[in-house]
CSV table of C-alpha atoms and ligand atoms in Angstrom, one decimal:
chain,number,residue,atom,x,y,z
A,2,UNK,CA,-10.5,-22.7,33.8
A,3,UNK,CA,-9.8,-22.6,37.5
A,4,UNK,CA,-11.0,-24.5,40.6
A,5,UNK,CA,-9.7,-27.1,43.0
A,6,UNK,CA,-9.0,-30.6,41.7
A,7,UNK,CA,-9.7,-33.3,44.2
A,8,UNK,CA,-8.5,-36.9,44.5
A,9,UNK,CA,-10.6,-39.8,43.1
A,10,UNK,CA,-13.2,-41.3,45.5
A,11,UNK,CA,-11.8,-44.3,47.4
A,12,UNK,CA,-8.2,-43.1,47.1
A,13,UNK,CA,-6.1,-41.5,49.9
A,14,UNK,CA,-3.1,-39.3,50.2
A,15,UNK,CA,-0.4,-40.5,52.5
A,16,UNK,CA,0.3,-37.3,54.5
A,17,UNK,CA,3.6,-36.4,56.2
A,18,UNK,CA,2.0,-36.9,59.6
A,19,UNK,CA,1.4,-40.5,58.8
A,20,UNK,CA,4.3,-41.4,56.5
A,21,UNK,CA,6.7,-42.3,59.3
A,22,UNK,CA,4.3,-44.9,60.6
A,23,UNK,CA,3.9,-46.3,57.1
A,24,UNK,CA,7.6,-46.4,56.4
A,25,UNK,CA,8.4,-48.0,59.7
A,26,UNK,CA,5.7,-50.6,59.3
A,27,UNK,CA,6.8,-51.4,55.8
A,28,UNK,CA,10.4,-51.7,57.0
A,29,UNK,CA,9.3,-54.1,59.7
A,30,UNK,CA,7.5,-56.2,57.1
A,31,UNK,CA,10.6,-56.2,54.8
A,32,UNK,CA,12.8,-57.4,57.7
A,33,UNK,CA,10.3,-59.9,58.9
A,34,UNK,CA,10.0,-61.5,55.4
A,35,UNK,CA,13.7,-61.6,55.0
A,36,UNK,CA,14.0,-63.3,58.4
A,37,UNK,CA,11.9,-66.1,56.9
A,38,UNK,CA,14.0,-66.4,53.8
A,39,UNK,CA,11.5,-64.6,51.4
A,40,UNK,CA,12.7,-62.2,48.7
A,41,UNK,CA,10.9,-59.2,47.3
A,42,UNK,CA,9.2,-59.4,43.9
A,43,UNK,CA,7.8,-56.4,42.2
A,44,UNK,CA,5.5,-56.6,39.1
A,45,UNK,CA,3.9,-53.9,36.9
A,46,UNK,CA,0.9,-52.2,38.2
A,47,UNK,CA,-1.1,-53.2,35.1
A,48,UNK,CA,-1.4,-56.4,33.2
A,49,UNK,CA,-3.5,-57.9,30.4
A,50,UNK,CA,-7.1,-58.2,31.6
A,51,UNK,CA,-7.1,-61.9,30.7
A,52,UNK,CA,-4.5,-62.6,33.4
A,53,UNK,CA,-7.0,-61.7,36.1
A,54,UNK,CA,-10.2,-62.9,34.4
A,55,UNK,CA,-8.6,-66.3,33.8
A,56,UNK,CA,-7.0,-66.7,37.2
A,57,UNK,CA,-9.5,-65.1,39.6
A,58,UNK,CA,-12.5,-66.4,37.8
A,59,UNK,CA,-15.4,-65.0,35.8
A,60,UNK,CA,-18.0,-65.5,38.6
A,61,UNK,CA,-16.3,-63.4,41.2
A,62,UNK,CA,-17.1,-59.8,42.2
A,63,UNK,CA,-13.6,-58.7,41.5
A,64,UNK,CA,-13.7,-59.7,37.8
A,65,UNK,CA,-17.4,-58.9,37.3
A,66,UNK,CA,-17.5,-55.4,38.6
A,67,UNK,CA,-14.5,-54.3,40.5
A,68,UNK,CA,-11.6,-54.1,38.0
A,69,UNK,CA,-10.4,-50.9,36.5
A,70,UNK,CA,-10.2,-52.0,32.8
A,71,UNK,CA,-9.7,-50.1,29.6
A,72,UNK,CA,-8.8,-50.7,26.0
A,73,UNK,CA,-5.4,-49.6,25.0
A,74,UNK,CA,-4.9,-47.7,21.7
A,75,UNK,CA,-4.0,-51.0,20.0
A,76,UNK,CA,-7.2,-52.6,21.2
A,77,UNK,CA,-5.6,-54.7,24.0
A,78,UNK,CA,-7.7,-54.9,27.1
A,79,UNK,CA,-5.6,-53.8,30.2
A,80,UNK,CA,-6.4,-53.8,33.9
A,81,UNK,CA,-5.0,-52.3,37.0
A,82,UNK,CA,-4.2,-55.3,39.2
A,83,UNK,CA,-6.9,-56.1,41.8
A,84,UNK,CA,-4.5,-58.4,43.7
A,85,UNK,CA,-1.0,-59.6,43.2
A,86,UNK,CA,-1.0,-63.4,43.2
A,87,UNK,CA,-1.9,-63.7,39.5
A,88,UNK,CA,0.9,-61.2,38.5
A,89,UNK,CA,3.5,-63.0,40.7
A,90,UNK,CA,2.6,-66.3,39.1
A,91,UNK,CA,2.7,-64.8,35.6
A,92,UNK,CA,6.2,-63.5,36.4
A,93,UNK,CA,7.2,-66.9,37.9
A,94,UNK,CA,6.3,-68.6,34.7
A,95,UNK,CA,7.6,-66.0,32.3
A,96,UNK,CA,11.0,-65.7,34.0
A,97,UNK,CA,11.4,-69.5,34.6
A,98,UNK,CA,11.8,-69.0,38.3
A,99,UNK,CA,11.0,-72.6,38.8
A,100,UNK,CA,14.2,-73.6,37.0
A,101,UNK,CA,16.3,-71.5,39.3
A,102,UNK,CA,15.1,-73.2,42.4
A,103,UNK,CA,12.6,-76.0,43.2
A,104,UNK,CA,11.0,-73.7,45.8
A,105,UNK,CA,10.6,-69.9,45.3
A,106,UNK,CA,9.8,-67.9,48.4
A,107,UNK,CA,8.7,-64.4,47.4
A,108,UNK,CA,6.9,-61.5,49.0
A,109,UNK,CA,5.5,-58.2,47.9
A,110,UNK,CA,4.2,-54.8,49.2
A,111,UNK,CA,2.3,-53.0,46.5
A,112,UNK,CA,-0.8,-51.1,45.5
A,113,UNK,CA,-4.0,-52.9,44.3
A,114,UNK,CA,-7.1,-51.5,42.8
A,115,UNK,CA,-10.7,-52.5,43.1
A,116,UNK,CA,-13.8,-50.5,42.3
A,117,UNK,CA,-15.6,-51.3,45.6
A,118,UNK,CA,-17.9,-49.1,47.7
A,119,UNK,CA,-15.4,-47.0,49.8
A,120,UNK,CA,-15.9,-47.2,53.5
A,121,UNK,CA,-13.7,-47.5,56.6
A,122,UNK,CA,-11.0,-50.0,55.8
A,123,UNK,CA,-12.1,-50.3,52.2
A,124,UNK,CA,-10.6,-48.3,49.5
A,125,UNK,CA,-10.3,-48.3,45.7
A,126,UNK,CA,-6.6,-48.1,45.8
A,127,UNK,CA,-5.1,-50.0,48.7
A,128,UNK,CA,-1.9,-51.7,49.6
A,129,UNK,CA,-1.4,-55.4,50.0
A,130,UNK,CA,1.6,-57.2,51.4
A,131,UNK,CA,1.7,-60.9,50.9
A,132,UNK,CA,3.9,-63.9,50.3
A,133,UNK,CA,3.8,-66.8,47.9
A,134,UNK,CA,5.8,-70.1,48.3
A,135,UNK,CA,5.8,-71.7,44.9
A,136,UNK,CA,7.0,-75.4,44.6
A,137,UNK,CA,6.1,-77.3,47.8
A,138,UNK,CA,2.9,-79.3,48.2
A,139,UNK,CA,3.6,-80.3,51.8
A,140,UNK,CA,1.7,-79.3,54.9
A,141,UNK,CA,4.7,-77.7,56.5
A,142,UNK,CA,4.7,-75.2,53.7
A,143,UNK,CA,1.1,-74.2,54.5
A,144,UNK,CA,2.1,-73.9,58.1
A,145,UNK,CA,5.1,-71.6,57.3
A,146,UNK,CA,2.7,-69.3,55.5
A,147,UNK,CA,0.2,-69.2,58.3
A,148,UNK,CA,3.0,-68.6,60.8
A,149,UNK,CA,4.3,-65.6,58.8
A,150,UNK,CA,0.9,-64.2,58.3
A,151,UNK,CA,0.0,-64.4,62.0
A,152,UNK,CA,3.2,-63.7,63.8
A,153,UNK,CA,3.6,-60.4,62.2
A,154,UNK,CA,0.6,-59.1,64.1
A,155,UNK,CA,1.8,-60.5,67.4
A,156,UNK,CA,5.2,-58.9,66.7
A,157,UNK,CA,3.5,-55.6,66.3
A,158,UNK,CA,1.6,-56.1,69.6
A,159,UNK,CA,-1.7,-57.0,68.0
A,160,UNK,CA,-2.8,-60.0,70.0
A,161,UNK,CA,-6.6,-60.0,69.6
A,162,UNK,CA,-6.7,-61.7,66.2
A,163,UNK,CA,-8.5,-64.8,65.2
A,164,UNK,CA,-7.1,-67.3,62.7
A,165,UNK,CA,-9.9,-69.1,60.8
A,166,UNK,CA,-8.9,-72.1,58.8
A,167,UNK,CA,-10.6,-74.6,56.6
A,168,UNK,CA,-9.9,-77.2,53.9
A,169,UNK,CA,-11.8,-76.9,50.7
A,170,UNK,CA,-10.2,-80.1,49.3
A,171,UNK,CA,-9.6,-80.9,45.7
A,172,UNK,CA,-11.7,-79.7,42.7
A,173,UNK,CA,-13.5,-83.0,42.7
A,174,UNK,CA,-14.4,-83.0,46.4
A,175,UNK,CA,-15.5,-79.4,45.9
A,176,UNK,CA,-17.8,-80.0,43.0
A,177,UNK,CA,-19.5,-82.9,44.8
A,178,UNK,CA,-19.9,-80.7,47.8
A,179,UNK,CA,-21.2,-77.9,45.6
A,180,UNK,CA,-23.9,-80.2,44.2
A,181,UNK,CA,-25.1,-81.2,47.6
A,182,UNK,CA,-25.1,-77.6,48.8
A,183,UNK,CA,-27.3,-76.6,45.8
A,184,UNK,CA,-29.7,-79.5,46.5
A,185,UNK,CA,-29.9,-78.4,50.1
A,186,UNK,CA,-30.4,-74.7,49.3
A,187,UNK,CA,-32.7,-75.0,46.3
A,188,UNK,CA,-35.9,-75.4,48.4
A,189,UNK,CA,-35.1,-72.2,50.2
A,190,UNK,CA,-34.3,-70.3,47.1
A,191,UNK,CA,-36.9,-67.6,47.4
A,192,UNK,CA,-35.8,-66.9,51.1
A,193,UNK,CA,-32.2,-66.4,50.2
A,194,UNK,CA,-30.8,-62.9,49.6
A,195,UNK,CA,-30.8,-61.7,46.0
A,196,UNK,CA,-27.1,-62.1,45.5
A,197,UNK,CA,-27.2,-65.6,47.0
A,198,UNK,CA,-30.0,-66.6,44.6
A,199,UNK,CA,-27.8,-65.6,41.7
A,200,UNK,CA,-24.9,-67.4,43.2
A,201,UNK,CA,-26.9,-70.6,43.5
A,202,UNK,CA,-26.4,-70.8,39.7
A,203,UNK,CA,-23.0,-69.1,39.2
A,204,UNK,CA,-20.9,-69.9,42.3
A,205,UNK,CA,-22.8,-71.7,45.1
A,206,UNK,CA,-19.8,-72.0,47.4
A,207,UNK,CA,-19.7,-68.2,47.7
A,208,UNK,CA,-23.1,-68.3,49.4
A,209,UNK,CA,-21.2,-69.6,52.5
A,210,UNK,CA,-19.5,-66.2,52.6
A,211,UNK,CA,-22.8,-64.3,52.8
A,212,UNK,CA,-23.3,-61.7,55.4
A,213,UNK,CA,-27.1,-61.7,55.1
A,214,UNK,CA,-28.7,-62.8,58.4
A,215,UNK,CA,-31.4,-64.7,56.5
A,216,UNK,CA,-28.8,-66.6,54.5
A,217,UNK,CA,-26.7,-67.4,57.6
A,218,UNK,CA,-29.8,-68.8,59.4
A,219,UNK,CA,-30.6,-71.1,56.4
A,220,UNK,CA,-27.0,-72.2,56.2
A,221,UNK,CA,-27.0,-73.4,59.8
A,222,UNK,CA,-28.1,-76.9,58.7
A,223,UNK,CA,-26.3,-76.9,55.4
A,224,UNK,CA,-24.0,-79.9,54.6
A,225,UNK,CA,-20.4,-79.5,55.7
A,226,UNK,CA,-17.5,-79.6,53.3
A,227,UNK,CA,-15.4,-81.7,55.7
A,228,UNK,CA,-17.8,-84.6,54.9
A,229,UNK,CA,-16.8,-84.4,51.2
A,230,UNK,CA,-13.0,-84.3,51.5
A,231,UNK,CA,-11.1,-87.2,50.2
A,232,UNK,CA,-8.9,-89.3,52.5
A,233,UNK,CA,-5.8,-87.5,51.2
A,234,UNK,CA,-7.4,-84.1,51.7
A,235,UNK,CA,-8.4,-84.9,55.3
A,236,UNK,CA,-5.0,-86.4,56.2
A,237,UNK,CA,-3.2,-83.4,54.7
A,238,UNK,CA,-5.5,-81.0,56.7
A,239,UNK,CA,-4.9,-83.1,59.9
A,240,UNK,CA,-1.1,-82.7,59.5
A,241,UNK,CA,-1.4,-78.9,59.1
A,242,UNK,CA,-3.5,-78.7,62.2
A,243,UNK,CA,-1.0,-80.9,64.2
A,244,UNK,CA,1.9,-78.7,63.1
A,245,UNK,CA,0.1,-75.6,64.1
A,246,UNK,CA,-0.8,-77.1,67.4
A,247,UNK,CA,2.8,-77.9,68.1
A,248,UNK,CA,3.7,-74.3,67.4
A,249,UNK,CA,1.0,-73.2,69.8
A,250,UNK,CA,-0.8,-71.3,67.1
A,251,UNK,CA,-4.4,-71.1,68.1
A,252,UNK,CA,-6.9,-71.5,65.2
A,253,UNK,CA,-10.6,-71.8,64.7
A,254,UNK,CA,-11.9,-74.3,62.2
A,255,UNK,CA,-14.5,-72.4,60.1
A,256,UNK,CA,-16.2,-74.6,57.5
A,257,UNK,CA,-17.8,-71.6,55.9
A,258,UNK,CA,-14.4,-70.3,54.8
A,259,UNK,CA,-14.2,-71.0,51.1
A,260,UNK,CA,-12.7,-67.7,49.8
A,261,UNK,CA,-14.0,-66.2,46.7
A,262,UNK,CA,-11.2,-67.0,44.2
A,263,UNK,CA,-11.4,-69.9,41.8
A,264,UNK,CA,-7.8,-71.0,42.1
A,265,UNK,CA,-7.8,-72.1,45.7
A,266,UNK,CA,-7.7,-75.7,46.8
A,267,UNK,CA,-6.9,-77.5,50.0
A,268,UNK,CA,-6.2,-75.2,53.0
A,269,UNK,CA,-7.7,-71.8,53.2
A,270,UNK,CA,-7.3,-69.3,56.0
A,271,UNK,CA,-8.3,-65.8,57.1
A,272,UNK,CA,-7.1,-63.6,59.9
A,273,UNK,CA,-9.7,-61.4,61.5
A,274,UNK,CA,-9.8,-58.6,64.0
A,275,UNK,CA,-12.7,-56.8,65.7
A,276,UNK,CA,-10.6,-53.7,65.9
A,277,UNK,CA,-11.3,-52.6,62.4
A,278,UNK,CA,-15.1,-52.6,62.4
A,279,UNK,CA,-17.2,-54.3,59.7
A,280,UNK,CA,-14.3,-54.9,57.4
A,281,UNK,CA,-12.8,-57.4,59.9
A,282,UNK,CA,-10.5,-59.4,57.5
A,283,UNK,CA,-6.9,-58.5,58.0
A,284,UNK,CA,-5.5,-61.2,55.8
A,285,UNK,CA,-6.6,-64.1,53.6
A,286,UNK,CA,-4.7,-66.9,52.0
A,287,UNK,CA,-4.5,-70.5,51.1
A,288,UNK,CA,-3.2,-73.1,48.7
A,289,UNK,CA,-3.6,-72.8,45.0
A,290,UNK,CA,-1.9,-75.8,43.4
A,291,UNK,CA,-3.6,-75.3,40.0
A,292,UNK,CA,-2.8,-71.7,39.2
A,293,UNK,CA,0.7,-72.1,37.7
A,294,UNK,CA,-0.6,-74.8,35.2
A,295,UNK,CA,-3.7,-72.8,34.6
A,296,UNK,CA,-1.7,-69.8,33.5
A,297,UNK,CA,0.5,-71.9,31.1
A,298,UNK,CA,3.3,-73.1,33.3
A,299,UNK,CA,4.4,-76.5,34.5
A,300,UNK,CA,2.1,-77.9,37.2
A,301,UNK,CA,3.5,-76.5,40.4
A,302,UNK,CA,1.9,-76.4,43.9
A,303,UNK,CA,1.8,-73.1,45.7
A,304,UNK,CA,0.5,-71.5,48.8
A,305,UNK,CA,0.4,-67.8,50.0
A,306,UNK,CA,-1.5,-65.0,51.6
A,307,UNK,CA,-2.4,-61.4,51.0
A,308,UNK,CA,-3.0,-58.9,53.8
A,309,UNK,CA,-4.2,-55.3,53.8
A,310,UNK,CA,-1.6,-52.7,54.9
A,311,UNK,CA,-4.2,-49.9,55.5
A,312,UNK,CA,-6.1,-52.2,57.9
A,313,UNK,CA,-3.0,-53.1,59.8
A,314,UNK,CA,-2.0,-49.5,60.1
A,315,UNK,CA,-5.5,-48.5,61.2
A,316,UNK,CA,-5.1,-50.9,64.2
A,317,UNK,CA,-1.6,-49.6,65.0
A,318,UNK,CA,-2.9,-46.1,65.0
A,319,UNK,CA,-6.0,-46.8,67.0
A,320,UNK,CA,-4.0,-48.7,69.6
A,321,UNK,CA,-1.4,-46.0,69.4
A,322,UNK,CA,1.2,-48.7,69.2
A,323,UNK,CA,4.3,-46.7,69.6
A,324,UNK,CA,6.5,-48.5,67.1
A,325,UNK,CA,8.0,-45.3,65.8
A,326,UNK,CA,9.6,-42.2,67.1
A,327,UNK,CA,8.8,-39.1,65.1
A,328,UNK,CA,11.3,-37.1,67.1
A,329,UNK,CA,14.3,-35.4,65.8
A,330,UNK,CA,17.7,-35.5,67.5
A,331,UNK,CA,19.0,-32.0,67.0
A,332,UNK,CA,17.5,-28.7,65.8
A,333,UNK,CA,20.0,-26.1,64.7
A,334,UNK,CA,19.0,-22.6,65.4
A,335,UNK,CA,20.5,-19.9,63.2
A,336,UNK,CA,20.5,-16.5,64.8
A,337,UNK,CA,21.1,-14.5,61.6
A,338,UNK,CA,21.6,-14.8,57.8
A,339,UNK,CA,25.4,-15.3,58.1
A,340,UNK,CA,25.0,-18.3,60.4
A,341,UNK,CA,23.0,-20.3,57.9
A,342,UNK,CA,25.9,-21.8,56.0
A,343,UNK,CA,27.6,-22.8,59.2
A,344,UNK,CA,24.4,-24.4,60.5
A,345,UNK,CA,24.1,-26.4,57.2
A,346,UNK,CA,27.7,-27.5,57.4
A,347,UNK,CA,27.3,-28.6,61.0
A,348,UNK,CA,24.1,-30.5,60.3
A,349,UNK,CA,25.6,-32.2,57.2
A,350,UNK,CA,28.6,-33.3,59.3
A,351,UNK,CA,26.5,-34.7,62.2
A,352,UNK,CA,24.2,-36.6,59.9
A,353,UNK,CA,27.1,-38.1,58.0
A,354,UNK,CA,29.3,-39.0,60.9
A,355,UNK,CA,26.7,-40.0,63.4
A,356,UNK,CA,23.6,-40.9,61.3
A,357,UNK,CA,21.3,-38.9,63.4
A,358,UNK,CA,18.3,-36.7,62.6
A,359,UNK,CA,19.3,-33.1,62.3
A,360,UNK,CA,17.1,-30.3,61.1
A,361,UNK,CA,18.1,-26.7,60.2
A,362,UNK,CA,15.9,-23.6,60.2
A,363,UNK,CA,15.0,-22.4,56.7
A,364,UNK,CA,12.2,-19.9,57.5
A,365,UNK,CA,14.6,-17.4,59.2
A,366,UNK,CA,12.3,-17.1,62.2
A,367,UNK,CA,13.1,-15.5,65.5
A,368,UNK,CA,15.1,-17.4,68.1
A,369,UNK,CA,12.0,-17.8,70.2
A,370,UNK,CA,10.0,-19.3,67.3
A,371,UNK,CA,12.9,-21.7,66.4
A,372,UNK,CA,13.0,-22.9,70.0
A,373,UNK,CA,9.3,-23.5,69.9
A,374,UNK,CA,9.7,-25.5,66.6
A,375,UNK,CA,12.4,-27.6,68.3
A,376,UNK,CA,10.1,-28.3,71.2
A,377,UNK,CA,7.2,-29.2,68.9
A,378,UNK,CA,9.4,-31.8,67.2
A,379,UNK,CA,10.6,-33.2,70.6
A,380,UNK,CA,14.1,-32.3,69.7
A,381,UNK,CA,16.6,-33.7,72.2
A,382,UNK,CA,19.1,-31.0,71.6
A,383,UNK,CA,19.4,-27.6,70.0
A,384,UNK,CA,22.6,-26.0,68.7
A,385,UNK,CA,22.8,-22.3,68.7
A,386,UNK,CA,24.7,-20.7,65.8
A,387,UNK,CA,25.2,-16.9,65.7
A,388,UNK,CA,27.8,-14.2,65.1
A,389,UNK,CA,29.5,-14.8,68.5
A,390,UNK,CA,29.6,-18.5,68.0
A,391,UNK,CA,31.2,-18.2,64.6
A,392,UNK,CA,33.8,-15.7,65.8
A,393,UNK,CA,34.7,-17.9,68.7
A,394,UNK,CA,34.4,-21.1,66.7
A,395,UNK,CA,32.3,-22.6,69.5
A,396,UNK,CA,28.6,-23.3,69.5
A,397,UNK,CA,26.1,-23.6,72.4
A,398,UNK,CA,24.5,-26.9,72.8
A,399,UNK,CA,21.3,-27.1,74.8
A,400,UNK,CA,20.0,-30.3,76.2
A,401,UNK,CA,16.2,-29.8,75.8
A,402,UNK,CA,15.3,-32.6,78.2
A,403,UNK,CA,17.1,-31.3,81.3
A,404,UNK,CA,17.7,-27.7,80.2
A,405,UNK,CA,21.5,-27.8,80.7
A,406,UNK,CA,23.8,-25.9,78.3
A,407,UNK,CA,27.4,-26.6,77.1
A,408,UNK,CA,29.7,-25.1,74.7
A,409,UNK,CA,31.5,-27.2,72.1
A,410,UNK,CA,34.1,-26.3,69.4
A,411,UNK,CA,32.6,-26.4,66.0
A,412,UNK,CA,35.4,-28.5,64.6
A,413,UNK,CA,34.8,-31.3,67.1
A,414,UNK,CA,31.1,-31.1,67.6
A,415,UNK,CA,30.5,-34.7,66.6
A,416,UNK,CA,32.5,-35.9,69.6
A,417,UNK,CA,30.1,-34.2,71.9
A,418,UNK,CA,27.2,-36.3,70.7
A,419,UNK,CA,29.2,-39.4,70.1
A,420,UNK,CA,30.0,-40.2,73.7
A,421,UNK,CA,27.2,-41.0,76.0
A,422,UNK,CA,24.1,-40.1,74.0
A,423,UNK,CA,22.1,-43.0,72.7
A,424,UNK,CA,20.5,-42.2,69.3
A,425,UNK,CA,17.1,-43.6,68.5
B,4,AMP,P1,-8.4,-60.5,49.4
B,4,AMP,O1,-7.5,-60.7,48.2
B,4,AMP,O2,-9.8,-60.0,49.0
B,4,AMP,O3,-8.5,-61.7,50.3
B,4,AMP,O4,-7.8,-59.4,50.2
B,4,AMP,C1,-6.7,-59.6,51.1
B,4,AMP,C2,-6.7,-58.5,52.1
B,4,AMP,O5,-6.5,-57.3,51.5
B,4,AMP,C3,-7.9,-58.4,52.9
B,4,AMP,O6,-7.9,-59.3,54.0
B,4,AMP,C4,-7.9,-57.0,53.4
B,4,AMP,O7,-7.1,-56.8,54.5
B,4,AMP,C5,-7.2,-56.3,52.2
B,4,AMP,N1,-8.2,-55.7,51.3
B,4,AMP,C6,-8.9,-56.3,50.3
B,4,AMP,N2,-9.7,-55.4,49.7
B,4,AMP,C7,-9.5,-54.2,50.2
B,4,AMP,C8,-9.9,-52.8,50.0
B,4,AMP,N3,-10.8,-52.6,49.0
B,4,AMP,N4,-9.4,-51.8,50.8
B,4,AMP,C9,-8.5,-52.1,51.7
B,4,AMP,N5,-8.1,-53.3,52.0
B,4,AMP,C10,-8.5,-54.4,51.3
């Protein structure tokens, strides 16, 4: 049988033209996390289904219809992770990370999988980076998380973001609020969107997330969660807001921000940007003090966020934020077959001694074509290697920016580039 095999809907190839931007952005994230004292954690791509159904909650879209789940040969139900918090907490408990240190600061950059309807900024395989701080219940820990989540955009030159924040309080406050929300909405039941009608029974707080205009209109007069918070909850939220204010981090209090996942309590936040169209959420997070206990560990408070890497890169690309240079430093032009091994030796030496980007010709093209290739790659220099050069043990170096040419002895070629040329 023959014919082309295509990728799966909602997945994307990372092509060479984009991979530099990805690598560079990932490397900025790694450095940024390290600056804040966070260490990388990497967990398996699949887990027992129960981990996600238990932690994310049965009444969520993720668990209900978006997980890639299958039965393994031995009958165990397995799932490709739809997010990483549950896996990180599973690992935290299983590896007794709490015994190693009263506070674990970890971060991740990894693939997640959700069977959503693909559209711009929404894929079925996507990459999340995120952090989890496990062990502190104090407001400064919440603030550290919001600071990391938001400053990374500013550092990358993305200023037009909005940070929405809310407190959903303890489970008790939330269930009281949920009851009064249901009493308020019930008389409007038939005017609500289909999905909200269903949620009125299964997960009323999620109705606040609704994008339906009818629902939004009805919700205008709905009770506010802030009126249901306990004194402790309110005080804690107040302290978070004060600390953010002192750091000059501008926030918008959004009482509709409840987030869809069951394990959140206290502070929740989201970072939004208009630059990515209808999928405006760049990042979401909050406090989840019950999850460790819920998954079988010792009661341990925790707070974190997860952000989409594709959406971040989409903005960087749209804004043509020039955080990377695709250029090569030197293109080595081989004039004939005999020159090839000399060219390779020179390139090897320059890369090893100077750590610069050097590319050799391997298509055996004409000198003109090789020069064109060097220009296409914005090569700063070319080195010409041919029979004469080999016989004289000297090569010709051309500065592609100003057109000047020099000769340099093959043996000492690294000195030519080592002096006053600044490598990027
Ligand atoms: P969530 O766990 O749903 O709050 O997702 C956290 C972040 O991951 C979102 O703010 C998005 O930036 C990103 N994200 C979530 N789902 C997708 C998806 N299907 N495709 C691309 N990015 C996503």
